[in-house]
PDB file of C-alpha atoms in Angstrom:
ATOM      1  CA  MET A   1     -33.411   5.674   8.998  1.00 55.00           C
ATOM      2  CA  GLU A   2     -30.734   3.132   8.150  1.00 69.00           C
ATOM      3  CA  VAL A   3     -28.605   5.746   6.335  1.00 74.00           C
ATOM      4  CA  LYS A   4     -28.698   7.744   9.374  1.00 77.00           C
ATOM      5  CA  LYS A   5     -27.337   4.606  11.423  1.00 76.00           C
ATOM      6  CA  SER A   6     -24.891   3.844   8.835  1.00 77.00           C
ATOM      7  CA  LEU A   7     -23.685   7.492   9.484  1.00 79.00           C
ATOM      8  CA  LYS A   8     -23.517   6.923  13.033  1.00 83.00           C
ATOM      9  CA  LEU A   9     -21.411   4.133  12.748  1.00 81.00           C
ATOM     10  CA  MET A  10     -19.148   5.475  10.665  1.00 83.00           C
ATOM     11  CA  LEU A  11     -18.462   8.339  12.622  1.00 83.00           C
ATOM     12  CA  TYR A  12     -17.946   6.289  15.711  1.00 83.00           C
ATOM     13  CA  TYR A  13     -15.463   3.930  13.632  1.00 82.00           C
ATOM     14  CA  PHE A  14     -13.396   7.148  12.597  1.00 80.00           C
ATOM     15  CA  LYS A  15     -13.446   8.427  16.380  1.00 79.00           C
ATOM     16  CA  PHE A  16     -12.385   5.162  16.982  1.00 77.00           C
ATOM     17  CA  ASN A  17      -9.944   4.846  14.428  1.00 75.00           C
ATOM     18  CA  ILE A  18      -8.318   8.239  15.434  1.00 78.00           C
ATOM     19  CA  SER A  19      -7.527   7.241  18.802  1.00 79.00           C
ATOM     20  CA  SER A  20      -6.228   3.818  18.103  1.00 74.00           C
ATOM     21  CA  VAL A  21      -3.857   5.536  15.410  1.00 70.00           C
ATOM     22  CA  MET A  22      -2.964   8.410  18.309  1.00 72.00           C
ATOM     23  CA  GLU A  23      -1.887   5.603  20.443  1.00 70.00           C
ATOM     24  CA  TYR A  24       1.395   5.746  18.341  1.00 68.00           C
ATOM     25  CA  ARG A  25       1.918   9.206  17.401  1.00 68.00           C
ATOM     26  CA  VAL A  26       5.208   9.168  16.404  1.00 73.00           C
ATOM     27  CA  SER A  27       4.755   6.132  13.839  1.00 70.00           C
ATOM     28  CA  PHE A  28       1.826   8.065  12.906  1.00 64.00           C
ATOM     29  CA  LEU A  29       3.726  11.104  12.088  1.00 72.00           C
ATOM     30  CA  ILE A  30       6.409   9.115  10.374  1.00 77.00           C
ATOM     31  CA  GLN A  31       4.335   7.632   8.202  1.00 72.00           C
ATOM     32  CA  SER A  32       2.297  10.576   6.837  1.00 71.00           C
ATOM     33  CA  PHE A  33       5.094  12.536   6.417  1.00 77.00           C
ATOM     34  CA  GLY A  34       7.102   9.902   4.280  1.00 75.00           C
ATOM     35  CA  MET A  35       3.517   9.611   1.865  1.00 76.00           C
ATOM     36  CA  ILE A  36       3.838  13.403   1.818  1.00 75.00           C
ATOM     37  CA  LEU A  37       7.381  13.369   0.787  1.00 77.00           C
ATOM     38  CA  ASN A  38       6.849  10.627  -1.584  1.00 74.00           C
ATOM     39  CA  ASN A  39       3.938  11.817  -3.279  1.00 75.00           C
ATOM     40  CA  THR A  40       6.175  15.320  -3.587  1.00 77.00           C
ATOM     41  CA  ALA A  41       8.496  13.770  -6.012  1.00 78.00           C
ATOM     42  CA  PHE A  42       6.141  13.933  -8.842  1.00 80.00           C
ATOM     43  CA  ILE A  43       5.867  17.237  -8.745  1.00 83.00           C
ATOM     44  CA  PHE A  44       9.016  17.947  -9.716  1.00 82.00           C
ATOM     45  CA  PHE A  45       8.669  15.461 -12.870  1.00 82.00           C
ATOM     46  CA  TRP A  46       5.772  17.138 -14.162  1.00 85.00           C
ATOM     47  CA  TRP A  47       7.639  20.491 -13.518  1.00 85.00           C
ATOM     48  CA  ILE A  48      10.499  19.489 -15.169  1.00 85.00           C
ATOM     49  CA  LEU A  49       7.986  18.019 -18.318  1.00 82.00           C
ATOM     50  CA  PHE A  50       5.936  21.058 -18.359  1.00 86.00           C
ATOM     51  CA  ASN A  51       9.206  23.670 -18.998  1.00 85.00           C
ATOM     52  CA  ASN A  52       9.696  21.580 -22.118  1.00 85.00           C
ATOM     53  CA  VAL A  53       6.514  21.902 -23.264  1.00 85.00           C
ATOM     54  CA  ASN A  54       3.372  24.115 -23.072  1.00 83.00           C
ATOM     55  CA  THR A  55       0.646  21.333 -22.838  1.00 86.00           C
ATOM     56  CA  ILE A  56       0.052  17.929 -22.477  1.00 86.00           C
ATOM     57  CA  GLY A  57      -3.611  16.742 -23.692  1.00 84.00           C
ATOM     58  CA  GLY A  58      -4.800  20.249 -23.287  1.00 87.00           C
ATOM     59  CA  TYR A  59      -3.483  20.389 -19.663  1.00 91.00           C
ATOM     60  CA  GLY A  60      -0.924  22.946 -17.963  1.00 91.00           C
ATOM     61  CA  PHE A  61       1.046  22.613 -15.028  1.00 92.00           C
ATOM     62  CA  VAL A  62      -1.389  24.005 -12.765  1.00 91.00           C
ATOM     63  CA  ASP A  63      -4.114  21.737 -14.339  1.00 93.00           C
ATOM     64  CA  VAL A  64      -2.188  18.640 -13.703  1.00 93.00           C
ATOM     65  CA  MET A  65      -1.274  19.661 -10.399  1.00 94.00           C
ATOM     66  CA  MET A  66      -5.373  19.849  -9.367  1.00 95.00           C
ATOM     67  CA  LEU A  67      -6.072  16.148 -10.718  1.00 95.00           C
ATOM     68  CA  TRP A  68      -2.967  15.718  -8.417  1.00 94.00           C
ATOM     69  CA  ALA A  69      -4.855  17.129  -5.319  1.00 95.00           C
ATOM     70  CA  LEU A  70      -8.123  15.926  -6.047  1.00 96.00           C
ATOM     71  CA  CYS A  71      -6.955  12.137  -6.464  1.00 95.00           C
ATOM     72  CA  SER A  72      -4.465  11.980  -3.674  1.00 95.00           C
ATOM     73  CA  THR A  73      -7.279  13.835  -1.190  1.00 96.00           C
ATOM     74  CA  SER A  74     -10.020  11.160  -2.384  1.00 97.00           C
ATOM     75  CA  PHE A  75      -7.638   8.363  -2.454  1.00 95.00           C
ATOM     76  CA  GLY A  76      -6.892   9.539   1.342  1.00 94.00           C
ATOM     77  CA  PHE A  77     -10.091   9.747   2.269  1.00 95.00           C
ATOM     78  CA  ALA A  78     -11.071   6.661   1.147  1.00 96.00           C
ATOM     79  CA  TYR A  79      -8.428   5.116   3.119  1.00 95.00           C
ATOM     80  CA  VAL A  80      -9.100   7.099   6.043  1.00 93.00           C
ATOM     81  CA  VAL A  81     -12.554   6.025   6.279  1.00 93.00           C
ATOM     82  CA  PHE A  82     -12.968   2.884   4.443  1.00 95.00           C
ATOM     83  CA  GLY A  83      -9.876   1.202   5.730  1.00 92.00           C
ATOM     84  CA  ASN A  84     -10.516  -2.290   5.161  1.00 93.00           C
ATOM     85  CA  ILE A  85     -11.922  -2.275   1.574  1.00 94.00           C
ATOM     86  CA  ASN A  86      -8.701  -4.066   0.483  1.00 92.00           C
ATOM     87  CA  ARG A  87      -9.503  -7.353   2.702  1.00 92.00           C
ATOM     88  CA  ILE A  88     -12.945  -8.170   1.418  1.00 94.00           C
ATOM     89  CA  THR A  89     -12.109 -10.883  -1.143  1.00 93.00           C
ATOM     90  CA  ARG A  90      -9.854 -12.568   1.694  1.00 92.00           C
ATOM     91  CA  MET A  91     -12.614 -12.120   4.288  1.00 91.00           C
ATOM     92  CA  ILE A  92     -15.365 -13.761   1.603  1.00 90.00           C
ATOM     93  CA  LEU A  93     -13.226 -16.899   0.923  1.00 89.00           C
ATOM     94  CA  ASN A  94     -11.648 -17.396   4.473  1.00 87.00           C
ATOM     95  CA  GLY A  95     -15.302 -17.402   5.837  1.00 84.00           C
ATOM     96  CA  GLU A  96     -13.895 -14.298   8.044  1.00 85.00           C
ATOM     97  CA  LEU A  97     -17.822 -12.009   7.644  1.00 88.00           C
ATOM     98  CA  ASP A  98     -19.274 -14.097  10.556  1.00 85.00           C
ATOM     99  CA  THR A  99     -18.468 -11.608  13.175  1.00 83.00           C
ATOM    100  CA  TYR A 100     -19.468  -8.933  11.297  1.00 86.00           C
ATOM    101  CA  LEU A 101     -23.368 -10.449  10.077  1.00 85.00           C
ATOM    102  CA  LEU A 102     -23.739 -11.503  13.621  1.00 82.00           C
ATOM    103  CA  GLN A 103     -23.659  -7.726  14.713  1.00 80.00           C
ATOM    104  CA  PRO A 104     -26.880  -5.780  14.783  1.00 78.00           C
ATOM    105  CA  LYS A 105     -25.039  -3.361  12.364  1.00 84.00           C
ATOM    106  CA  ASP A 106     -24.845  -2.622   8.430  1.00 87.00           C
ATOM    107  CA  PRO A 107     -22.443  -5.331   7.366  1.00 90.00           C
ATOM    108  CA  LEU A 108     -20.778  -3.920   5.064  1.00 93.00           C
ATOM    109  CA  ILE A 109     -20.337  -0.437   6.356  1.00 92.00           C
ATOM    110  CA  ASN A 110     -19.337  -2.254   9.509  1.00 91.00           C
ATOM    111  CA  ILE A 111     -16.672  -4.235   7.509  1.00 92.00           C
ATOM    112  CA  ILE A 112     -14.830  -1.786   5.885  1.00 94.00           C
ATOM    113  CA  CYS A 113     -15.237   1.312   8.291  1.00 92.00           C
ATOM    114  CA  SER A 114     -13.302  -0.942  11.117  1.00 88.00           C
ATOM    115  CA  LYS A 115      -9.786  -0.109  10.082  1.00 88.00           C
ATOM    116  CA  THR A 116      -8.070   2.764   9.175  1.00 88.00           C
ATOM    117  CA  ILE A 117      -5.083   3.015   6.579  1.00 88.00           C
ATOM    118  CA  VAL A 118      -2.499   5.802   8.373  1.00 86.00           C
ATOM    119  CA  SER A 119      -0.337   6.390   5.451  1.00 85.00           C
ATOM    120  CA  ALA A 120      -3.904   7.605   3.499  1.00 88.00           C
ATOM    121  CA  TRP A 121      -3.454  10.477   5.926  1.00 89.00           C
ATOM    122  CA  GLY A 122      -0.535  12.054   4.485  1.00 89.00           C
ATOM    123  CA  ASP A 123      -2.432  11.317   1.166  1.00 91.00           C
ATOM    124  CA  THR A 124      -5.033  13.478   2.546  1.00 92.00           C
ATOM    125  CA  LEU A 125      -2.898  16.159   3.992  1.00 91.00           C
ATOM    126  CA  TYR A 126      -0.725  16.178   0.744  1.00 91.00           C
ATOM    127  CA  GLY A 127      -3.661  16.795  -1.826  1.00 93.00           C
ATOM    128  CA  ILE A 128      -5.398  19.462   0.579  1.00 95.00           C
ATOM    129  CA  ILE A 129      -1.925  21.529   0.759  1.00 93.00           C
ATOM    130  CA  LEU A 130      -1.299  21.169  -3.072  1.00 94.00           C
ATOM    131  CA  PHE A 131      -4.796  22.501  -3.679  1.00 96.00           C
ATOM    132  CA  PHE A 132      -3.660  25.874  -1.826  1.00 95.00           C
ATOM    133  CA  ILE A 133      -0.748  25.985  -3.775  1.00 92.00           C
ATOM    134  CA  VAL A 134      -2.386  25.978  -6.920  1.00 91.00           C
ATOM    135  CA  LYS A 135      -5.615  27.890  -6.176  1.00 92.00           C
ATOM    136  CA  GLY A 136      -4.484  29.909  -3.127  1.00 90.00           C
ATOM    137  CA  PHE A 137      -7.050  30.713  -0.351  1.00 90.00           C
ATOM    138  CA  ASP A 138     -10.102  30.579  -2.805  1.00 91.00           C
ATOM    139  CA  ILE A 139     -12.826  29.994   0.006  1.00 93.00           C
ATOM    140  CA  LYS A 140     -15.538  29.022  -2.997  1.00 94.00           C
ATOM    141  CA  ALA A 141     -13.251  26.382  -4.623  1.00 95.00           C
ATOM    142  CA  PHE A 142     -11.997  24.538  -1.695  1.00 96.00           C
ATOM    143  CA  LEU A 143     -15.418  23.920  -0.838  1.00 96.00           C
ATOM    144  CA  LEU A 144     -16.060  22.481  -3.984  1.00 97.00           C
ATOM    145  CA  PHE A 145     -12.816  20.634  -3.934  1.00 97.00           C
ATOM    146  CA  LEU A 146     -13.885  19.290  -0.540  1.00 97.00           C
ATOM    147  CA  LEU A 147     -17.346  17.822  -1.677  1.00 97.00           C
ATOM    148  CA  PHE A 148     -15.592  16.028  -4.717  1.00 98.00           C
ATOM    149  CA  CYS A 149     -13.045  14.609  -2.783  1.00 97.00           C
ATOM    150  CA  ILE A 150     -15.802  13.354  -0.643  1.00 97.00           C
ATOM    151  CA  THR A 151     -17.634  12.177  -3.848  1.00 97.00           C
ATOM    152  CA  GLY A 152     -14.285  10.991  -5.278  1.00 97.00           C
ATOM    153  CA  ALA A 153     -13.578   8.843  -2.133  1.00 97.00           C
ATOM    154  CA  LEU A 154     -16.886   7.370  -2.497  1.00 97.00           C
ATOM    155  CA  ILE A 155     -16.798   6.535  -5.816  1.00 97.00           C
ATOM    156  CA  PHE A 156     -13.384   4.979  -5.377  1.00 97.00           C
ATOM    157  CA  SER A 157     -14.667   2.741  -2.751  1.00 97.00           C
ATOM    158  CA  SER A 158     -17.941   1.638  -4.234  1.00 97.00           C
ATOM    159  CA  VAL A 159     -15.938   0.711  -7.565  1.00 97.00           C
ATOM    160  CA  LEU A 160     -13.749  -1.317  -5.098  1.00 97.00           C
ATOM    161  CA  VAL A 161     -16.578  -3.129  -3.157  1.00 97.00           C
ATOM    162  CA  THR A 162     -18.466  -3.821  -5.981  1.00 97.00           C
ATOM    163  CA  VAL A 163     -15.073  -5.815  -7.880  1.00 96.00           C
ATOM    164  CA  HIS A 164     -14.625  -7.272  -4.213  1.00 96.00           C
ATOM    165  CA  ALA A 165     -18.177  -8.511  -3.933  1.00 95.00           C
ATOM    166  CA  LEU A 166     -17.667 -10.366  -7.302  1.00 95.00           C
ATOM    167  CA  SER A 167     -15.213 -12.920  -5.155  1.00 93.00           C
ATOM    168  CA  PHE A 168     -18.625 -14.054  -3.997  1.00 91.00           C
ATOM    169  CA  TYR A 169     -19.703 -15.612  -7.801  1.00 90.00           C
ATOM    170  CA  ALA A 170     -16.282 -15.995  -9.236  1.00 90.00           C
ATOM    171  CA  GLY A 171     -13.553 -16.682  -6.351  1.00 86.00           C
ATOM    172  CA  ASN A 172     -10.073 -15.208  -5.666  1.00 90.00           C
ATOM    173  CA  LEU A 173     -10.562 -11.260  -7.702  1.00 91.00           C
ATOM    174  CA  GLU A 174      -7.777  -9.975  -4.904  1.00 91.00           C
ATOM    175  CA  GLY A 175      -5.529  -9.271  -7.213  1.00 92.00           C
ATOM    176  CA  VAL A 176      -8.312  -7.744 -10.279  1.00 94.00           C
ATOM    177  CA  ALA A 177      -9.355  -5.226  -7.022  1.00 93.00           C
ATOM    178  CA  GLN A 178      -5.502  -4.155  -6.787  1.00 92.00           C
ATOM    179  CA  LEU A 179      -5.579  -3.348 -10.399  1.00 93.00           C
ATOM    180  CA  THR A 180      -8.936  -1.454 -10.605  1.00 94.00           C
ATOM    181  CA  SER A 181      -7.514   0.611  -7.732  1.00 92.00           C
ATOM    182  CA  GLU A 182      -4.272   1.525  -9.671  1.00 92.00           C
ATOM    183  CA  PHE A 183      -6.078   2.476 -12.549  1.00 92.00           C
ATOM    184  CA  LEU A 184      -8.170   4.613 -11.141  1.00 93.00           C
ATOM    185  CA  VAL A 185      -5.490   6.821  -9.341  1.00 91.00           C
ATOM    186  CA  SER A 186      -3.141   6.378 -12.308  1.00 90.00           C
ATOM    187  CA  PHE A 187      -5.637   7.387 -15.190  1.00 93.00           C
ATOM    188  CA  GLY A 188      -7.041  10.374 -12.686  1.00 92.00           C
ATOM    189  CA  ILE A 189      -3.548  11.842 -12.482  1.00 91.00           C
ATOM    190  CA  TYR A 190      -2.938  12.238 -16.273  1.00 91.00           C
ATOM    191  CA  PRO A 191      -4.603  14.661 -18.688  1.00 91.00           C
ATOM    192  CA  GLU A 192      -7.938  13.514 -20.439  1.00 90.00           C
ATOM    193  CA  GLY A 193      -6.863  14.582 -23.669  1.00 87.00           C
ATOM    194  CA  ILE A 194      -3.868  11.920 -24.012  1.00 89.00           C
ATOM    195  CA  PHE A 195      -7.116   9.422 -24.008  1.00 89.00           C
ATOM    196  CA  GLU A 196      -8.738   8.843 -26.818  1.00 86.00           C
ATOM    197  CA  GLY A 197     -11.038   6.285 -28.243  1.00 86.00           C
ATOM    198  CA  GLY A 198     -12.582   2.965 -26.139  1.00 89.00           C
ATOM    199  CA  LEU A 199     -10.180   3.701 -23.222  1.00 88.00           C
ATOM    200  CA  LYS A 200     -12.034   7.237 -22.894  1.00 89.00           C
ATOM    201  CA  ILE A 201     -15.379   5.471 -22.959  1.00 91.00           C
ATOM    202  CA  ILE A 202     -14.072   3.150 -20.085  1.00 91.00           C
ATOM    203  CA  LEU A 203     -12.893   6.343 -18.028  1.00 92.00           C
ATOM    204  CA  TYR A 204     -16.759   7.606 -17.905  1.00 93.00           C
ATOM    205  CA  THR A 205     -18.025   4.103 -17.192  1.00 92.00           C
ATOM    206  CA  LEU A 206     -16.051   0.981 -15.671  1.00 91.00           C
ATOM    207  CA  ILE A 207     -13.186   2.847 -14.151  1.00 93.00           C
ATOM    208  CA  PRO A 208     -15.099   6.633 -13.504  1.00 95.00           C
ATOM    209  CA  ALA A 209     -11.965   8.725 -13.233  1.00 94.00           C
ATOM    210  CA  ALA A 210     -13.691  11.312 -14.858  1.00 95.00           C
ATOM    211  CA  PHE A 211     -15.940  11.574 -12.131  1.00 97.00           C
ATOM    212  CA  THR A 212     -13.455  11.459  -9.480  1.00 96.00           C
ATOM    213  CA  ALA A 213     -10.786  14.310 -11.261  1.00 96.00           C
ATOM    214  CA  TYR A 214     -11.503  15.290 -14.075  1.00 96.00           C
ATOM    215  CA  ILE A 215     -15.132  16.666 -14.362  1.00 97.00           C
ATOM    216  CA  PRO A 216     -14.299  18.107 -10.912  1.00 97.00           C
ATOM    217  CA  ALA A 217     -11.068  19.792 -11.939  1.00 96.00           C
ATOM    218  CA  LYS A 218     -13.405  21.453 -14.968  1.00 96.00           C
ATOM    219  CA  VAL A 219     -16.121  22.426 -12.233  1.00 97.00           C
ATOM    220  CA  ILE A 220     -13.690  24.105  -9.939  1.00 96.00           C
ATOM    221  CA  ARG A 221     -11.885  25.944 -12.287  1.00 93.00           C
ATOM    222  CA  GLU A 222     -15.362  27.049 -14.122  1.00 93.00           C
ATOM    223  CA  PHE A 223     -18.622  26.255 -12.234  1.00 95.00           C
ATOM    224  CA  ASN A 224     -21.133  23.781 -14.489  1.00 96.00           C
ATOM    225  CA  PRO A 225     -24.165  23.219 -12.926  1.00 96.00           C
ATOM    226  CA  LEU A 226     -24.617  20.247 -15.058  1.00 97.00           C
ATOM    227  CA  LEU A 227     -21.656  18.876 -14.468  1.00 97.00           C
ATOM    228  CA  PHE A 228     -21.517  19.568 -10.688  1.00 97.00           C
ATOM    229  CA  LEU A 229     -24.952  17.365 -10.865  1.00 98.00           C
ATOM    230  CA  SER A 230     -23.449  14.488 -12.943  1.00 97.00           C
ATOM    231  CA  VAL A 231     -20.808  13.817 -10.270  1.00 97.00           C
ATOM    232  CA  ILE A 232     -23.314  13.564  -7.373  1.00 97.00           C
ATOM    233  CA  ALA A 233     -25.587  11.192  -9.654  1.00 98.00           C
ATOM    234  CA  VAL A 234     -22.604   9.309 -10.757  1.00 97.00           C
ATOM    235  CA  ALA A 235     -21.438   8.704  -6.755  1.00 97.00           C
ATOM    236  CA  LEU A 236     -25.215   7.550  -6.072  1.00 97.00           C
ATOM    237  CA  VAL A 237     -25.476   5.188  -8.941  1.00 97.00           C
ATOM    238  CA  TRP A 238     -21.898   3.578  -7.901  1.00 97.00           C
ATOM    239  CA  ILE A 239     -22.829   3.204  -4.000  1.00 96.00           C
ATOM    240  CA  PHE A 240     -25.887   1.757  -5.390  1.00 96.00           C
ATOM    241  CA  ILE A 241     -24.009  -0.625  -7.324  1.00 97.00           C
ATOM    242  CA  ALA A 242     -21.922  -1.669  -4.634  1.00 96.00           C
ATOM    243  CA  TYR A 243     -24.567  -2.246  -2.119  1.00 94.00           C
ATOM    244  CA  THR A 244     -26.413  -4.119  -4.667  1.00 95.00           C
ATOM    245  CA  MET A 245     -23.416  -6.232  -5.420  1.00 95.00           C
ATOM    246  CA  PHE A 246     -22.173  -6.835  -1.813  1.00 95.00           C
ATOM    247  CA  TYR A 247     -25.481  -7.856  -0.341  1.00 93.00           C
ATOM    248  CA  LYS A 248     -26.745 -10.469  -3.696  1.00 93.00           C
ATOM    249  CA  GLY A 249     -22.960 -11.817  -3.576  1.00 91.00           C
ATOM    250  CA  LEU A 250     -23.693 -12.350   0.837  1.00 90.00           C
ATOM    251  CA  LYS A 251     -26.652 -14.605  -0.320  1.00 86.00           C
ATOM    252  CA  LYS A 252     -23.825 -17.165  -1.650  1.00 83.00           C
ATOM    253  CA  TYR A 253     -21.378 -16.310   1.573  1.00 81.00           C
ATOM    254  CA  GLU A 254     -20.144 -19.662   2.912  1.00 67.00           C
ATOM    255  CA  SER A 255     -19.491 -19.528   6.868  1.00 65.00           C
ATOM    256  CA  GLY A 256     -15.808 -20.616   8.021  1.00 54.00           C
ATOM    257  CA  ASN A 257     -17.360 -20.759  11.443  1.00 50.00           C
ATOM    258  CA  LEU A 258     -14.916 -18.311  12.631  1.00 51.00           C
ATOM    259  CA  ILE A 259     -16.487 -16.010  15.050  1.00 48.00           C
ATOM    260  CA  ILE A 260     -13.885 -13.457  16.306  1.00 50.00           C
ATOM    261  CA  ASN A 261     -13.622 -11.266  19.420  1.00 47.00           C
ATOM    262  CA  LYS A 262     -14.417  -7.789  18.076  1.00 48.00           C
ATOM    263  CA  LEU A 263     -14.490  -4.307  20.284  1.00 44.00           C
TER     264      LEU A 263
END
């Protein structure tokens, strides 16, 4: 029942955020197109690089483009649906959670879904276009791609919520959360083979880029049920960790006595 209520709340905010964005369509189109153009520049970088070498870390040009497609769309989904993620620490420190806590809704979902990032729509569209360029109109592969982009967005968001929730205990960790976000994206768009030793372990645990990019790319290329289920399992584990950390930390929250009117 609680899951159903949370999904309804997410859907409500999604519709509300879309309608808000569409009020300024020119701005929306400019920001989205600008992000697509910015991301496209990296394709030429990799194309030039792979013109001089055959593989990097066991990955070819097409393989790296699939990583980019997965990371870009997952990142885009995360900030389209959970656009308020990066403000959690600031809201904790400034005592701005009061409004959300007083409403009969799931506070965490209410907080992170109450905003969307316009430029993230460009990231999402860029990743989808790039997928079709790489794989063509392969419906089965595209459905897997969409599913992994959703799990990737959930993992990405859950990791950030977990880091932000540590601010309940350790104070301002906004910089750490921003660094974590950059690590998740940056490591995910480079071939897995170039990482070794302890760093590779981190990519399967603390910064789970393996489950947002590497493993999904392998499953899309050649379906493996165990790898497929491992991605789903890791997504569920990170959601559980994020919820647990946030609500345990919430017990330490000190109200800022700020009641802000909110639609």
